[in-house]
Coordinates of C-alpha atoms and ligand atoms in Angstrom, one line a residue:
Chain X
M1 CA -87.6 34.9 -170.6
L2 CA -88.5 31.2 -170.7
Q3 CA -89.2 29.2 -167.6
I4 CA -89.8 25.5 -167.8
D5 CA -91.0 23.9 -164.5
N6 CA -91.0 20.2 -163.9
V7 CA -92.2 19.4 -167.4
T8 CA -93.0 15.7 -168.2
K9 CA -94.1 14.3 -171.5
R10 CA -95.2 10.7 -171.9
F11 CA -96.0 8.7 -175.0
G12 CA -98.0 5.8 -173.7
G13 CA -95.5 4.1 -171.4
L14 CA -92.4 5.9 -172.7
V15 CA -91.3 8.9 -170.7
A16 CA -89.7 11.1 -173.4
V17 CA -89.2 14.2 -171.2
D18 CA -88.9 13.5 -167.5
A19 CA -89.5 16.3 -165.0
V20 CA -87.3 18.8 -166.7
S21 CA -86.9 22.4 -165.3
L22 CA -84.9 25.0 -167.2
T23 CA -84.7 28.8 -167.1
V24 CA -83.5 30.8 -170.1
N25 CA -82.8 34.5 -169.4
E26 CA -83.3 37.3 -172.0
G27 CA -80.4 37.6 -174.4
E28 CA -78.8 34.2 -173.5
I29 CA -77.8 31.4 -175.9
I30 CA -78.4 28.1 -174.1
G31 CA -77.2 24.9 -175.6
L32 CA -79.3 21.8 -175.1
I33 CA -77.4 18.6 -175.8
G34 CA -77.8 14.9 -175.2
P35 CA -77.6 11.6 -177.1
N36 CA -80.1 10.7 -179.8
G37 CA -83.5 10.0 -178.3
A38 CA -82.8 12.0 -175.2
G39 CA -86.0 14.0 -175.6
K40 CA -84.6 17.3 -177.0
T41 CA -87.0 17.5 -180.0
T42 CA -89.9 16.4 -177.8
L43 CA -89.1 19.1 -175.3
Y44 CA -89.2 21.7 -178.2
N45 CA -92.6 20.3 -179.3
V46 CA -93.9 20.7 -175.8
I47 CA -92.6 24.3 -175.4
A48 CA -93.8 25.4 -178.8
G49 CA -97.2 23.8 -178.3
T50 CA -97.1 21.1 -180.9
F51 CA -97.9 18.5 -178.1
P52 CA -99.4 19.2 -174.8
A53 CA -97.2 18.5 -171.7
T54 CA -98.3 15.6 -169.6
Q55 CA -97.3 17.6 -166.5
G56 CA -95.6 20.8 -165.5
S57 CA -95.8 24.4 -166.6
I58 CA -94.1 26.7 -169.0
H59 CA -93.9 30.5 -168.9
F60 CA -92.8 32.8 -171.6
R61 CA -92.2 36.5 -170.8
G62 CA -94.1 35.9 -167.6
Q63 CA -97.2 34.4 -169.4
R64 CA -98.2 30.8 -169.0
I65 CA -98.0 29.1 -172.4
D66 CA -98.4 25.4 -171.8
G67 CA -101.7 24.5 -173.4
K68 CA -101.4 27.1 -176.1
R69 CA -101.3 26.1 -179.8
A70 CA -98.1 26.4 -181.8
D71 CA -99.4 29.4 -183.8
E72 CA -100.3 31.1 -180.6
T73 CA -96.8 30.7 -179.0
C74 CA -95.4 32.0 -182.3
M75 CA -97.6 35.0 -182.1
L76 CA -96.3 35.7 -178.6
G77 CA -92.7 35.7 -180.0
L78 CA -91.5 32.1 -179.5
A79 CA -90.6 30.5 -182.8
R80 CA -89.0 27.2 -183.6
T81 CA -87.2 25.4 -186.4
F82 CA -87.7 21.7 -187.3
Q83 CA -84.9 19.2 -187.1
I84 CA -86.0 17.8 -190.5
P85 CA -86.6 20.9 -192.6
Q86 CA -90.3 21.4 -193.5
V87 CA -90.3 23.3 -196.7
F88 CA -93.3 24.6 -198.5
G89 CA -92.8 22.5 -201.6
S90 CA -94.9 24.6 -204.1
M91 CA -93.4 27.9 -203.2
T92 CA -90.4 30.0 -203.9
V93 CA -87.9 30.8 -201.1
G94 CA -89.2 34.3 -200.9
D95 CA -92.9 33.2 -200.5
S96 CA -92.0 30.7 -197.8
I97 CA -90.3 33.4 -195.8
M98 CA -93.2 35.7 -196.4
V99 CA -95.5 33.1 -194.7
G100 CA -93.6 34.0 -191.5
A101 CA -93.6 37.7 -192.2
F102 CA -97.4 37.8 -192.7
L103 CA -97.8 37.2 -189.0
R104 CA -96.8 40.8 -188.3
S105 CA -98.2 42.5 -191.4
R106 CA -100.9 41.5 -193.9
S107 CA -99.4 43.8 -196.5
R108 CA -97.5 42.0 -199.2
R109 CA -95.2 44.9 -199.7
V110 CA -94.2 45.1 -196.0
A111 CA -94.0 41.3 -195.7
R112 CA -91.8 41.1 -198.9
R113 CA -89.4 43.7 -197.6
R114 CA -89.1 41.9 -194.3
A115 CA -88.6 38.5 -196.2
E116 CA -85.8 40.1 -198.3
E117 CA -84.1 41.4 -195.2
V118 CA -84.2 38.0 -193.5
A119 CA -83.2 36.1 -196.7
E120 CA -80.2 38.4 -196.9
A121 CA -79.3 37.9 -193.2
V122 CA -79.3 34.1 -193.5
G123 CA -77.5 34.1 -196.8
L124 CA -80.4 33.1 -199.1
G125 CA -80.7 36.5 -200.8
H126 CA -79.5 35.1 -204.1
R127 CA -82.0 32.3 -203.9
F128 CA -85.1 34.5 -203.2
D129 CA -87.0 33.7 -206.4
L130 CA -86.1 30.1 -206.7
P131 CA -88.4 27.2 -205.8
T132 CA -87.7 25.8 -202.4
T133 CA -87.3 22.3 -203.9
S134 CA -84.1 23.5 -205.6
L135 CA -82.3 24.1 -202.3
T136 CA -79.5 22.0 -200.9
T137 CA -79.7 20.5 -197.4
A138 CA -77.7 23.4 -195.9
E139 CA -79.9 25.9 -197.6
R140 CA -83.0 24.2 -196.4
K141 CA -81.7 24.6 -192.8
R142 CA -81.2 28.3 -193.4
L143 CA -84.7 28.5 -194.8
E144 CA -86.0 27.0 -191.5
V145 CA -84.1 29.7 -189.6
A146 CA -85.4 32.4 -192.1
R147 CA -89.0 31.4 -191.7
T148 CA -88.8 31.6 -187.9
L149 CA -86.9 35.0 -188.0
A150 CA -89.5 36.5 -190.3
T151 CA -92.1 36.2 -187.5
D152 CA -90.1 38.7 -185.5
P153 CA -89.5 36.4 -182.5
G154 CA -88.1 37.4 -179.1
M155 CA -86.7 33.9 -178.7
I156 CA -86.0 31.0 -181.1
L157 CA -85.7 27.3 -180.6
L158 CA -83.1 25.9 -183.1
D159 CA -83.2 22.1 -183.6
E160 CA -80.0 20.7 -185.0
V161 CA -79.6 23.4 -187.6
M162 CA -76.0 22.3 -188.2
A163 CA -76.5 18.5 -188.7
G164 CA -75.4 17.5 -192.1
L165 CA -73.5 20.8 -192.9
N166 CA -69.8 20.9 -193.8
H167 CA -67.2 22.8 -191.9
T168 CA -67.6 26.2 -193.8
E169 CA -71.4 25.9 -193.6
V170 CA -71.2 25.3 -189.8
Q171 CA -69.0 28.4 -189.4
L172 CA -71.5 30.5 -191.4
M173 CA -74.4 29.2 -189.3
L174 CA -72.4 30.0 -186.1
D175 CA -71.8 33.6 -187.3
L176 CA -75.5 33.9 -188.1
V177 CA -76.5 32.8 -184.6
S178 CA -74.0 35.1 -182.9
S179 CA -75.3 38.0 -185.0
L180 CA -78.8 37.2 -183.9
R181 CA -77.9 37.2 -180.3
D182 CA -76.1 40.6 -180.8
G183 CA -79.5 41.7 -182.3
G184 CA -81.1 41.0 -178.9
L185 CA -82.6 37.5 -179.6
T186 CA -82.7 34.8 -177.0
V187 CA -81.7 31.4 -178.4
L188 CA -82.2 27.8 -177.2
F189 CA -80.0 25.7 -179.3
V190 CA -80.2 21.9 -179.7
E191 CA -77.0 20.6 -181.4
H192 CA -75.0 17.5 -181.8
N193 CA -72.0 19.4 -182.8
L194 CA -70.3 19.9 -179.4
S195 CA -67.5 22.2 -180.6
A196 CA -70.1 24.5 -182.0
V197 CA -72.1 24.4 -178.8
M198 CA -68.9 25.1 -176.8
Q199 CA -68.0 28.1 -178.9
I200 CA -71.2 29.9 -178.8
C201 CA -73.3 29.0 -175.8
D202 CA -73.4 31.0 -172.5
R203 CA -74.8 27.9 -170.7
I204 CA -75.3 24.3 -171.5
A205 CA -78.0 21.9 -170.3
V206 CA -77.7 18.1 -170.9
L207 CA -80.6 15.7 -171.3
D208 CA -80.3 12.0 -171.0
H209 CA -83.3 9.6 -171.2
G210 CA -85.6 12.5 -170.9
A211 CA -84.1 13.8 -167.7
K212 CA -81.8 16.8 -167.2
I213 CA -78.5 15.6 -165.9
A214 CA -76.4 18.8 -166.0
D215 CA -76.8 22.5 -166.4
G216 CA -74.0 25.0 -166.2
L217 CA -71.1 26.8 -167.9
P218 CA -69.8 24.9 -171.0
T219 CA -66.5 24.0 -169.4
E220 CA -68.2 22.8 -166.2
V221 CA -70.6 20.6 -168.1
M222 CA -67.9 19.0 -170.3
E223 CA -66.1 17.8 -167.2
N224 CA -69.2 16.4 -165.6
R225 CA -68.9 12.6 -165.0
E226 CA -72.5 11.9 -165.8
V227 CA -72.3 13.8 -169.1
I228 CA -69.2 11.9 -170.2
T229 CA -70.8 8.6 -169.4
A230 CA -74.0 9.5 -171.1
Y231 CA -72.1 10.3 -174.3
L232 CA -69.4 7.6 -174.2
G233 CA -71.8 5.1 -172.8
A234 CA -73.9 5.2 -176.0
P235 CA -71.6 3.9 -178.7
A236 CA -74.5 3.8 -181.1
E237 CA -74.2 7.5 -181.1
D238 CA -70.8 7.6 -182.9
G239 CA -72.2 7.6 -186.4
E240 CA -74.6 10.3 -185.6
N241 CA -72.1 12.4 -183.9
Q242 CA -69.4 12.8 -186.5
A243 CA -69.1 16.5 -186.5
G244 CA -69.1 16.8 -182.7
G245 CA -66.8 13.8 -182.3
D246 CA -64.2 15.4 -184.6
H247 CA -63.7 18.4 -182.4
A248 CA -64.7 17.3 -178.9
Chain E
M1 CA -105.7 52.5 -205.3
N2 CA -102.2 52.1 -203.9
W3 CA -103.3 49.9 -201.1
L4 CA -104.5 47.4 -203.7
S5 CA -101.0 46.7 -204.8
D6 CA -99.9 46.6 -201.2
Y7 CA -102.2 43.8 -200.3
F8 CA -102.6 42.0 -203.6
D9 CA -99.9 40.6 -205.8
I10 CA -101.1 42.1 -209.2
R11 CA -99.2 41.1 -212.3
R12 CA -99.1 42.6 -215.7
T13 CA -100.4 39.4 -217.4
D14 CA -103.6 39.6 -215.3
A15 CA -104.9 42.3 -217.7
I16 CA -104.9 39.7 -220.5
W17 CA -106.8 37.2 -218.4
T18 CA -109.3 39.8 -217.3
V19 CA -110.1 40.8 -220.9
L20 CA -110.4 37.2 -221.9
L21 CA -112.8 36.4 -219.1
L22 CA -114.9 39.5 -219.6
A23 CA -115.1 38.7 -223.4
M24 CA -116.2 35.2 -222.6
T25 CA -118.8 35.9 -219.9
L26 CA -120.3 39.1 -221.3
G27 CA -119.5 38.8 -225.0
L28 CA -120.4 35.2 -225.9
P29 CA -124.0 35.4 -224.7
L30 CA -124.5 38.4 -227.0
F31 CA -123.2 36.6 -230.1
I32 CA -124.5 33.1 -229.6
S33 CA -128.1 32.7 -230.6
N34 CA -128.4 29.0 -231.2
N35 CA -130.2 27.4 -228.2
Y36 CA -128.1 24.3 -228.1
Y37 CA -124.8 26.3 -227.8
L38 CA -126.4 28.7 -225.3
N39 CA -127.3 25.7 -223.2
V40 CA -123.7 24.5 -223.3
L41 CA -122.5 28.0 -222.4
V42 CA -124.8 28.2 -219.4
L43 CA -123.6 24.9 -218.1
V44 CA -119.9 25.7 -218.8
F45 CA -120.2 29.0 -216.9
L46 CA -122.1 27.4 -214.0
Y47 CA -119.6 24.4 -213.7
A48 CA -116.6 26.7 -214.1
G49 CA -117.9 28.9 -211.2
M50 CA -118.5 25.9 -209.0
A51 CA -115.2 24.2 -209.9
S52 CA -113.5 27.5 -208.9
A53 CA -115.4 27.5 -205.6
W54 CA -114.4 23.9 -205.0
N55 CA -110.8 24.8 -205.9
I56 CA -110.6 27.4 -203.1
L57 CA -110.8 24.6 -200.6
G58 CA -109.6 21.6 -202.6
G59 CA -106.9 23.2 -204.6
M60 CA -105.6 26.3 -202.8
A61 CA -106.0 24.9 -199.3
G62 CA -105.3 21.3 -200.4
Q63 CA -108.4 19.9 -198.6
F64 CA -109.6 17.5 -201.2
S65 CA -113.4 17.4 -200.7
L66 CA -115.5 14.8 -202.3
G67 CA -118.7 16.0 -200.7
H68 CA -119.6 19.3 -202.5
T69 CA -122.8 17.9 -203.7
A70 CA -124.1 18.5 -200.2
F71 CA -123.7 22.2 -200.6
F72 CA -125.0 22.2 -204.2
G73 CA -128.1 20.3 -203.2
T74 CA -128.6 22.4 -200.1
G75 CA -128.6 25.5 -202.2
A76 CA -131.0 24.1 -204.7
Y77 CA -133.4 22.8 -202.1
T78 CA -133.3 25.8 -199.8
S79 CA -134.2 28.4 -202.4
T80 CA -136.8 26.2 -204.1
L81 CA -138.6 25.3 -200.9
L82 CA -138.6 29.0 -199.9
Y83 CA -139.9 30.0 -203.3
N84 CA -142.5 27.4 -203.7
Y85 CA -143.9 27.4 -200.2
L86 CA -143.3 31.0 -199.0
G87 CA -142.9 32.9 -202.2
V88 CA -139.4 34.1 -201.3
S89 CA -137.4 35.5 -204.2
P90 CA -134.7 33.1 -205.3
W91 CA -132.2 35.9 -205.0
L92 CA -132.8 35.9 -201.3
G93 CA -133.1 32.1 -201.4
L94 CA -129.6 32.0 -202.9
I95 CA -128.3 33.8 -199.9
A96 CA -130.4 31.7 -197.5
G97 CA -129.1 28.5 -199.1
G98 CA -125.6 29.8 -198.8
I99 CA -126.0 30.4 -195.1
V100 CA -127.6 26.9 -194.5
S101 CA -124.7 25.4 -196.5
M102 CA -122.1 27.3 -194.4
F103 CA -123.9 25.9 -191.3
F104 CA -123.5 22.4 -192.7
A105 CA -119.9 23.2 -193.5
V106 CA -119.2 24.1 -189.9
I107 CA -120.7 20.8 -188.7
I108 CA -118.7 18.7 -191.1
A109 CA -115.5 20.7 -190.5
Y110 CA -115.4 19.7 -186.8
P111 CA -114.6 16.0 -187.5
A112 CA -113.2 16.3 -191.1
F113 CA -110.5 18.9 -190.4
R114 CA -108.9 16.5 -187.9
M115 CA -108.2 14.2 -190.9
R116 CA -105.8 14.5 -193.7
G117 CA -105.6 13.5 -197.4
V118 CA -107.6 10.5 -198.2
F119 CA -109.4 10.4 -194.9
F120 CA -110.6 13.9 -195.3
A121 CA -111.9 13.0 -198.8
M122 CA -113.7 9.9 -197.5
A123 CA -115.3 11.9 -194.6
T124 CA -116.7 14.5 -196.9
L125 CA -117.8 11.9 -199.4
A126 CA -119.8 10.2 -196.6
F127 CA -121.3 13.5 -195.6
G128 CA -122.5 14.2 -199.1
E129 CA -124.2 10.8 -199.3
A130 CA -125.6 11.1 -195.8
I131 CA -127.4 14.4 -196.6
R132 CA -129.2 12.8 -199.7
I133 CA -130.2 9.8 -197.7
L134 CA -131.5 11.9 -194.8
L135 CA -133.5 14.0 -197.2
I136 CA -135.2 11.0 -198.8
Y137 CA -135.7 9.5 -195.4
S138 CA -137.2 12.7 -194.0
R139 CA -140.2 12.3 -196.4
K140 CA -141.5 9.7 -194.0
F141 CA -142.2 12.5 -191.5
V142 CA -142.7 15.6 -193.7
D143 CA -145.3 15.9 -196.3
M144 CA -143.2 16.8 -199.4
P145 CA -143.3 15.5 -202.9
Y146 CA -140.3 13.6 -204.2
G147 CA -139.5 16.1 -206.8
L148 CA -140.2 19.9 -206.7
S149 CA -141.2 21.8 -209.8
I150 CA -141.0 25.5 -210.1
N151 CA -143.7 27.2 -212.2
W152 CA -142.5 28.8 -215.3
E153 CA -143.3 32.5 -214.7
P154 CA -140.6 34.7 -216.1
G155 CA -139.5 37.7 -214.0
F156 CA -136.3 39.1 -212.8
S157 CA -137.3 38.9 -209.1
R158 CA -138.2 35.3 -209.6
M159 CA -134.9 34.6 -211.3
I160 CA -136.7 32.9 -214.2
F161 CA -136.0 34.2 -217.7
E162 CA -137.7 33.9 -221.1
E163 CA -134.4 34.0 -223.0
R164 CA -131.7 31.5 -222.6
S165 CA -129.2 34.2 -223.2
S166 CA -130.3 35.8 -219.9
Y167 CA -129.3 32.6 -218.1
A168 CA -126.0 32.8 -219.9
F169 CA -125.5 36.3 -218.4
L170 CA -126.6 35.1 -215.0
T171 CA -124.2 32.2 -214.9
G172 CA -121.5 34.4 -216.5
G173 CA -122.0 36.9 -213.7
F174 CA -121.8 34.1 -211.2
L175 CA -118.5 32.9 -212.8
L176 CA -117.1 36.4 -212.7
I177 CA -117.9 36.9 -209.0
V178 CA -116.4 33.6 -208.0
T179 CA -113.3 34.2 -210.1
L180 CA -112.8 37.6 -208.6
V181 CA -113.1 36.2 -205.1
A182 CA -110.7 33.3 -205.9
Y183 CA -108.3 35.7 -207.5
G184 CA -108.4 38.1 -204.5
L185 CA -107.8 35.2 -202.1
S186 CA -105.0 33.7 -204.2
R187 CA -103.1 36.9 -204.5
S188 CA -103.4 38.1 -200.9
Y189 CA -101.8 36.8 -197.7
I190 CA -104.7 34.4 -197.4
G191 CA -103.7 32.6 -200.6
T192 CA -100.2 32.3 -199.3
Y193 CA -101.5 30.9 -195.9
L194 CA -103.7 28.4 -197.7
R195 CA -100.8 27.2 -199.8
A196 CA -98.6 27.0 -196.7
I197 CA -101.2 24.8 -195.0
R198 CA -101.5 22.6 -198.1
D199 CA -97.7 22.2 -198.4
S200 CA -96.9 21.6 -194.7
E201 CA -99.3 21.9 -191.9
E202 CA -96.5 21.7 -189.3
A203 CA -94.4 24.4 -190.8
A204 CA -97.4 26.7 -191.4
V205 CA -98.5 26.5 -187.8
A206 CA -94.9 27.0 -186.6
A207 CA -94.8 30.2 -188.7
G208 CA -97.9 31.5 -186.8
V209 CA -100.7 30.4 -189.2
P210 CA -103.9 29.6 -187.2
M211 CA -104.6 26.6 -189.4
R212 CA -108.1 25.8 -188.4
R213 CA -109.3 29.3 -189.0
Y214 CA -107.9 29.5 -192.5
K215 CA -109.1 26.1 -193.5
M216 CA -112.5 27.2 -192.2
I217 CA -112.4 30.4 -194.2
A218 CA -111.7 28.4 -197.4
L219 CA -114.4 25.9 -196.6
L220 CA -117.1 28.5 -195.9
I221 CA -116.4 30.5 -199.1
S222 CA -116.3 27.3 -201.1
A223 CA -119.6 26.0 -199.6
F224 CA -121.4 29.3 -200.1
F225 CA -120.6 29.6 -203.8
T226 CA -121.2 25.9 -204.6
S227 CA -124.6 26.4 -202.9
A228 CA -125.3 29.5 -205.0
G229 CA -124.6 27.3 -208.1
G230 CA -127.3 24.9 -206.8
T231 CA -129.9 27.7 -206.6
I232 CA -129.0 28.9 -210.1
L233 CA -129.3 25.5 -211.6
A234 CA -132.6 24.9 -209.9
Q235 CA -133.9 28.2 -211.5
Y236 CA -132.6 27.1 -214.9
V237 CA -133.9 23.5 -214.9
L238 CA -137.1 24.4 -212.8
Y239 CA -137.2 20.9 -211.4
I240 CA -135.2 19.3 -208.6
E241 CA -135.2 15.9 -206.8
P242 CA -132.9 14.4 -204.2
T243 CA -131.0 12.1 -206.6
S244 CA -130.5 14.8 -209.2
V245 CA -129.2 17.7 -207.0
F246 CA -127.5 15.6 -204.4
S247 CA -125.9 13.5 -207.0
I248 CA -122.4 12.3 -206.4
N249 CA -121.5 13.5 -209.9
Y250 CA -121.2 17.1 -208.7
S251 CA -118.8 15.9 -206.0
I252 CA -116.6 14.3 -208.6
D253 CA -117.0 16.7 -211.6
L254 CA -115.8 19.8 -209.7
P255 CA -112.5 18.3 -208.5
L256 CA -112.0 16.6 -211.9
M257 CA -112.4 19.9 -213.8
S258 CA -109.9 21.6 -211.4
L259 CA -107.4 18.7 -211.9
I260 CA -107.7 18.9 -215.7
G261 CA -107.2 22.7 -215.9
G262 CA -104.7 23.0 -213.1
I263 CA -105.5 22.5 -209.4
G264 CA -104.8 25.4 -207.1
T265 CA -104.6 28.0 -209.8
V266 CA -107.3 30.6 -210.5
A267 CA -107.7 29.9 -214.2
G268 CA -107.4 26.1 -214.0
P269 CA -110.9 25.2 -212.9
I270 CA -112.4 27.5 -215.6
L271 CA -110.2 25.9 -218.3
G272 CA -111.1 22.5 -217.0
A273 CA -114.9 23.2 -217.3
V274 CA -114.5 24.7 -220.7
I275 CA -112.8 21.5 -221.9
A276 CA -114.5 18.7 -220.0
L277 CA -118.2 19.6 -220.5
P278 CA -118.2 20.0 -224.2
L279 CA -115.9 17.0 -224.6
R280 CA -118.4 14.9 -222.8
D281 CA -121.2 16.2 -225.0
V282 CA -119.3 15.6 -228.2
L283 CA -118.4 12.1 -227.1
L284 CA -122.0 11.4 -226.3
E285 CA -123.0 12.5 -229.7
L286 CA -120.3 10.5 -231.4
F287 CA -120.5 7.3 -229.4
G288 CA -123.7 7.5 -227.4
G289 CA -125.7 5.6 -230.0
A290 CA -123.2 2.8 -230.5
A291 CA -123.3 1.3 -227.0
A292 CA -124.7 2.6 -223.8
G293 CA -121.9 4.1 -221.6
M294 CA -119.3 3.9 -224.4
H295 CA -118.8 7.7 -224.4
L296 CA -118.1 7.5 -220.6
V297 CA -115.4 4.9 -221.1
I298 CA -113.7 7.1 -223.7
Y299 CA -114.2 10.2 -221.6
G300 CA -112.6 8.4 -218.6
V301 CA -109.6 7.2 -220.7
L302 CA -109.1 10.7 -222.1
L303 CA -109.2 12.2 -218.7
M304 CA -106.6 9.7 -217.4
V305 CA -104.3 10.5 -220.4
I306 CA -104.6 14.2 -219.6
V307 CA -103.8 13.7 -216.0
I308 CA -100.9 11.4 -216.7
I309 CA -99.3 13.6 -219.4
L310 CA -100.0 16.9 -217.5
P311 CA -99.8 16.2 -213.8
D312 CA -100.2 20.0 -213.1
G313 CA -103.1 20.3 -215.4
L314 CA -103.2 22.3 -218.7
I315 CA -102.1 25.5 -216.9
G316 CA -99.1 23.7 -215.5
G317 CA -98.3 22.2 -218.9
V318 CA -98.5 25.6 -220.7
K319 CA -96.3 27.2 -218.0
S320 CA -93.6 24.6 -218.3
L321 CA -93.7 24.8 -222.1
L322 CA -93.3 28.6 -221.9
R323 CA -90.4 28.1 -219.5
R324 CA -88.7 25.7 -221.9
L325 CA -89.2 28.1 -224.8
Q326 CA -87.8 31.0 -222.7
R327 CA -84.8 28.9 -221.7
G328 CA -84.3 27.9 -225.3
Q329 CA -84.1 31.6 -226.3
T330 CA -81.8 32.9 -223.6
S331 CA -79.4 30.0 -223.7
G332 CA -79.3 29.8 -227.4
N333 CA -77.8 26.6 -228.6
R334 CA -76.1 25.8 -225.3
T335 CA -76.9 22.4 -224.1
T336 CA -78.8 21.8 -220.9
D337 CA -78.9 18.6 -218.9
K338 CA -81.9 16.4 -218.4
R339 CA -83.2 18.6 -215.6
G340 CA -82.9 21.7 -217.6
R341 CA -80.0 23.1 -215.6
K342 CA -77.2 24.8 -217.4
Ligands
LIG401 N1 -94.7 11.5 -181.6 C1 -94.1 10.6 -180.9 N2 -94.8 9.5 -180.5 C2 -94.1 8.5 -179.8 N3 -92.9 8.5 -179.4 C3 -92.2 9.6 -179.7 C4 -92.7 10.7 -180.5 N4 -91.8 11.7 -180.7 C5 -90.7 11.2 -180.0 N5 -90.9 10.0 -179.5 C6 -89.9 9.2 -178.7 O1 -89.4 10.1 -177.6 C7 -88.1 9.9 -177.4 C8 -87.3 11.2 -177.5 O2 -87.2 11.5 -178.9 P1 -86.7 12.9 -179.4 O3 -87.3 14.0 -178.6 O4 -86.9 13.0 -180.9 O5 -85.2 12.8 -179.1 P2 -84.0 13.8 -179.5 O6 -84.5 14.9 -180.3 O7 -83.3 14.1 -178.3 O8 -83.1 12.9 -180.4 C9 -87.6 8.8 -178.4 O9 -87.6 7.6 -177.7 C10 -88.7 8.9 -179.4 O10 -88.8 7.6 -180.0
LIG402 MG1 -84.2 15.5 -182.2

């Protein structure tokens, strides 16, 4: 489904993503973990087309997508969420989801129906006509997911959709992601919450300082020396990592 | 007619607005016979139409242009030159001017759409100034008088009328067409796309919106109708010169009227023009004699007060008042906290 080959992204002298290769098969949920600043969000930006890659190639459904713009990759069925929710501040929840739905139909009636379905699925049905600015953090994260789902993607890139959520909210989000997978969606999943990642992912890849240091089954990866050092060797991470630390 | 409600968000209250607008644009010119008031009416219609055109780009799409005088002047100059030198009907000149303006729009879009906010405003401002300076400078090489007069020969095909009320119908029709276009855009998926771009470019693009294309659509439509306004004004005044039709005042007045009435809304720019233009006239009459420029100082202060009290313009103010009244009715005498939540 998604094939990343030897992708590097430099910001001036900083190598944010360092020769990363990763393959995601159709229907899989892959967790992408790593300490803060490891390059996870940057890798998403490169895949989605927000930034061009410095080197390497990316294929989606057999088609080369590096060099394409973010709206073009979205059109092809690859949609992403933002780590910091980007809400449309002047709109209602329903209208913001419709922005995504308009990609597949210009009809307001069709787009609205699709938006209502998606809002229901992510648990924002009762918020449909409220302004986005009235949403809580947890609800904004759901809205991020809703906007991407409304574009009818084949694969979604989730960026820390659980950060800042409480235990119940995390559980609801996990249920949502599993139900999406059951619906045939392929998911790449950046998350700090390790227990959530362990529960749900088929495979886990670990980034550290931009490079991929491990890739395998959740249990294998968690026993990997390098991974343990990467996490424990970065004490500054502790504050960031509350939710994950509690369970890991 | 069913597809209409599929593609456009049509609301019940729209009927009231339509009746009001039709009564204003088609009714008032019939009933007003005083030439002074007819002149005000012509200018209000013309400015309202152009402010609506500006608002498509500056309000709905959030690209705050300060260079619309470039399109206005281009419209006035293109049709006037075509008429004076080649005898082309101003109706065709209006279309030609619109096309030339859209051509300029494409040129400015290339650098300007890479910038955001203040930087976009500054780039468009510089563009508007540059066109006027280029025009004045070009007279060194082209034999053209500084000002261009149009001979007063009334005739429909020449877009010159004996009666001032005919100009009121002309500008009223212009306002109707621009408003219909703005309404159609605003209530279709395009309006939603433009607002998405205004609110968050990143999120819009991530949701599959081809941002450049939709900014360009807004700019082209906005440029075309502003340019048409330039042609119409030239046919009304029958005299143009670089400093008058490429005046920075147009670049400022159009956004100002949108802000006063309610930026980004369909009715806002119209309301803004209806209030701002007569207000300036009244102030000029009251204070114009006392001290030169006094009326402009008072005008400026009044505008500041309006913008501070009503950050979302008059439309926004009325809406929040209605909401407050509604809440007052439904919740009876239950108390609400400061934010109005129960
Ligand atoms: N737009 C940018 N310009 C310059 N440096 C950036 C930019 N985006 C991210 N970085 C840097 O790239 C590195 C990786 O950041 P990021 O991808 O956000 O990490 P993660 O998402 O894994 O926490 C960090 O050192 C960050 O400062
Ligand atoms: Mg990140």
